Amino acid sequence: MAARPLLLLCFVAAAAAGVLQARAQPDSKGFISIDCGLPGKTSYVDDTTKISYAADDGFTDAGANRNISAEYIRPRLSRRYHNVRSFPDGERNCYTLRSLVAGLKYIVRATFIYGDYDGLNRLPVFDLYIGVNFWTMVNITDPGGPQLIEAIVVVPDDFVHVCLVNTGAGTPFISSLDLRPLENRLYPHVNVTQGLVLLDRRNFGPTADTDVIRRDMIRADRLLGDMYPDDPHDRAWLPWVNPAEWLEISTTRTVENTDDDKFAAPSAVMQTAITPRNGSTSIEFLWESAPQPKDPTPGYVAIFHVSELQLLPSSAVRQFYVNLNGKPLLDGSYTPPFLLAGFVYNPSPFTRYPQYNISINATANSTLPPIINAVEVFSVISTATIGTDSQDASAMMAIKAKYQVKKNWMGDPCVPKKFAWDRLTCSYAVSTPARVTSLNLSSSGLSDDISSSFGNLKAVQYIDLSNNNLTGSIPDALSQLPALTVLDLTGNQLSGSIPSGLLKRMQDGSLNLRYGNNPNLCTNGNSCQPSKNKSKLAIYIAVPVVLVVVIASVTVLLFCQLRQNNQGQNNNGRCLTWRERLRIALESAQGLEYLHKGCNPPLIHRDVKTANILLNARLEAKIADFGLSKAFNLDNTTHVSTNTLMGTPGYMDPEYQATMHPTTRSDVYSFGVVLLELVSGKPAVLHDPEPISIIQWARQRLSQGDIEGVVDARMRGGHDVNAVWKAADVALRCTAPASARRPTMTDVVTQLRDCLELEKRSRGGADVNTSNPSSSYSTYATDHSTDASQNNTSFEMEHNFGRMPSMASGPAAR
Ligand SMILES: *[C@@H]1O[C@H](CO)[C@@H](O)[C@H](O)[C@H]1NC(C)=O
Ligand SMILES: *[C@@H]1O[C@H](CO)[C@@H](O)[C@H](O)[C@H]1NC(C)=O
Ligand SMILES: *[C@@H]1O[C@H](CO)[C@@H](O)[C@H](O)[C@H]1NC(C)=O
Ligand SMILES: *[C@@H]1O[C@H](CO)[C@@H](O)[C@H](O)[C@H]1NC(C)=O
Ligand SMILES: *[C@@H]1O[C@H](CO)[C@@H](O)[C@H](O)[C@H]1NC(C)=O
Ligand SMILES: *[C@@H]1O[C@H](CO)[C@@H](O)[C@H](O)[C@H]1NC(C)=O
Ligand SMILES: *[C@@H]1O[C@H](CO)[C@@H](O)[C@H](O)[C@H]1NC(C)=O
Ligand SMILES: *[C@@H]1O[C@H](CO)[C@@H](O)[C@H](O)[C@H]1NC(C)=O
Ligand SMILES: *[C@@H]1O[C@H](CO)[C@@H](O)[C@H](O)[C@H]1NC(C)=O
């Protein structure tokens, strides 16, 4: 005889009680009980269970409250089914349950009565996720019938998201959402990577004396849902009687749980049981596999709760087998313990079948027919998908809360990938949690100060907060973000000065900080109040500045336009010789090498050009006009100022222009342009007749071997061709479009020294006399260009069940 349980449905008779203030946190029992769609911040006590139900304000910030149609409000329909929250917008909408204990097991339960709340009379189908893992498909098949979906999972964090996902088959909605804590010893199937989804939970044979039996137990919408406080875990056990086939047995004595109990079946459930009416037959029931979109043949586990309720004479034996589809599940037989909650269960899922026929039959030695008190059937789900790194996730939730960001900012920030929050970029790896790598909240109407939570996004490379109404000062915590390369704060109302940590990061080229158009921000050293930041800054600037004696720039001399004769006596009116030019090149290169390698942290000049190479009376070259000083003075009109892109047209590294991220190789590029100018005597941008960069101009000629077409004719042949070739070659390598292919300044210094040697050997003359003959700053790594690689491999864990599992059982009989 087979009776087929329906998917667990519940009907709760309850009346409204007093209104309390809602709290978006667990009560003293650790319960969270939400009446979804209840307006305001109210709560009330459920009449049957005395559990306090809260409105969903504070648990979700999306969706709309709707009432079900009056025709579906029957007299004893529990209050939480009178209204729903519906989510017409967005693909994924979530509730966030907080103040949990990370690593603990919880029952999470959602209920649904459609009740034609939208007047469309269209039954929706949608998906539920628990955290970042698929939970189940919700298929509403009856407009007035309550549907209950329950999972048992380990919660990995101190919060859990429950998300409704629109799959294009109707608007997701929800009536109530509950969370109940479980002791970790219970339901041993459940661990961090595996959860259980309830298919059915049945209480066999409740007697006519109980409140339950007075209802029509067979009709699904008239079944008992709430068991609290009879079941301290508030599980819903549906009564199951079949008087034609089954005889009911009951006791008023308490059925105890044993010390090694794994399921904590409540006494109220265990006090009733059934046996076959014909003592020679077996107890039979079945369930059918319920395919899920992501798991067409789910794996099932069953727990058979059995307890002997009758004190048997010593001659009597009750002993039985449990069979699935005709095959025994236990190695031997089972004898239920007297007034103790016994159980038989499969620790790993059954072989997958379309139908599961259970038959419980007596052994040959048994003098009594088999007995069963309750049964639970679950499918297993994988909860192996891990969410965003918890520090990143907490930081993003705090940022969302602070700025009241709506968008699709619900659930986990990065996972699943297709529901990742707008304006975020995440990196995904196979075995490590997803990380937030960029955050673009440009023009998002943010007000208030900059949240310190930004400082907890430890893997973030790019933060754009431009064009908002952010106030207050810039938190120094941002300088502690190791991967941050761009921080755009342009166009806000920030005040105070730039924290020293950030200044340092700017100077060493590891951070591109953009802060223009903040009228109250103190960016000029003079208008800042005295602070520690300033004195540190002074050190960085002072070292190079003392080297500079401003006399004349190379440009002036290159173009032979020196008119003023305050110096420059012996140099007046003539052009520089090739050897002089080489020496200037070498000394300038050494100056840059010093900035890159000799300073700690390394400095990036950012505006290397002939006009910034200054010569003293002996034509000794010094790098001047330090770019780092410009970093604090955006108004300098001699510089391109697209917010923060710094440099001079014709000298600017294309990679820096593309990435806004200067590196020491940007200086190398600019230096290459200077070197070409020194060789050719031409400006960085030629008019030939169309504007053309000196790099292209020189490349064209040199590619045809035309070195004389490049060399400055005003040198009047006073040069060694090999040395010029070598210098031009160095210049072309310095101006390689890809920064990785450019030499370091140390390489350049070495090459130029070789040039000077060549020149000296071929033409004779004084020894090369440089201030720093042995430049050996090779211990530094200079390339700051970072390009975080993103591994896009997603991670889905496959179930790997399928063998016939062994069965375990609870306490043995006496
Ligand atoms: C739902 O019904 C209640 C009364 O039962 C009413 O106060 C409330 O305004 C209704 N809400 C909506 C959204 O219609
Ligand atoms: C929902 O359930 C109905 C009735 O059982 C079934 O016909 C329909 O195919 C189901 N929808 C989906 C998407 O599985
Ligand atoms: C969880 O249980 C499953 C099935 O027993 C097992 O395969 C998996 O390794 C367990 N996971 C952890 C983290 O223990
Ligand atoms: C009880 O079941 C046995 C075996 O199926 C059958 O032979 C017997 O007739 C049944 N007895 C009654 C009274 O139905
Ligand atoms: C389960 O039992 C039903 C009758 O109760 C039968 O039709 C079906 O074939 C059985 N299924 C299996 C897999 O044994
Ligand atoms: C009862 O189950 C056992 C074990 O599966 C089996 O060997 C035996 O044939 C069954 N007896 C009846 C009457 O079905
Ligand atoms: C049935 O009883 C006999 C004799 O007491 C015993 O040898 C046998 O193992 C028992 N069978 C079972 C299944 O317990
Ligand atoms: C950041 O968002 C703004 C506005 O949507 C957009 O203009 C800008 O290009 C974005 N920045 C990046 C780097 O994607
Ligand atoms: C800043 O706030 C003012 C009013 O408070 C508003 O008019 C303005 O549009 C906001 N600016 C931005 C960029 O959000």
Short mmCIF file of N, CA, C and O and ligand atoms in Angstrom, two decimals, residues 278-281, ligand 4:
data_model
loop_
_atom_site.label_atom_id
_atom_site.label_comp_id
_atom_site.label_asym_id
_atom_site.label_seq_id
_atom_site.Cartn_x
_atom_site.Cartn_y
_atom_site.Cartn_z
N ASN A 278 -2.95 -5.21 9.13
CA ASN A 278 -2.74 -6.64 8.97
C ASN A 278 -1.30 -6.93 9.40
O ASN A 278 -0.36 -6.57 8.71
N GLY A 279 -1.16 -7.56 10.56
CA GLY A 279 0.15 -7.78 11.16
C GLY A 279 1.12 -8.58 10.31
O GLY A 279 2.31 -8.57 10.56
N SER A 280 0.63 -9.23 9.24
CA SER A 280 1.56 -9.99 8.41
C SER A 280 2.10 -9.17 7.24
O SER A 280 2.88 -9.69 6.45
N THR A 281 1.64 -7.94 7.11
CA THR A 281 2.14 -7.14 5.99
C THR A 281 3.17 -6.12 6.48
O THR A 281 3.45 -6.01 7.67
C1 LIG B 4 -2.93 -10.18 5.81
O1 LIG B 4 -1.89 -10.24 4.83
C2 LIG B 4 -1.56 -11.51 4.39
C3 LIG B 4 -0.36 -11.44 3.48
O2 LIG B 4 -0.52 -10.45 2.51
C4 LIG B 4 -2.77 -12.12 3.71
O3 LIG B 4 -2.46 -13.42 3.30
C5 LIG B 4 -3.96 -12.12 4.67
O4 LIG B 4 -5.10 -12.54 4.00
C6 LIG B 4 -4.20 -10.75 5.20
N1 LIG B 4 -5.25 -10.81 6.23
C7 LIG B 4 -6.34 -10.05 6.19
C8 LIG B 4 -7.29 -10.27 7.32
O5 LIG B 4 -6.55 -9.28 5.31
#
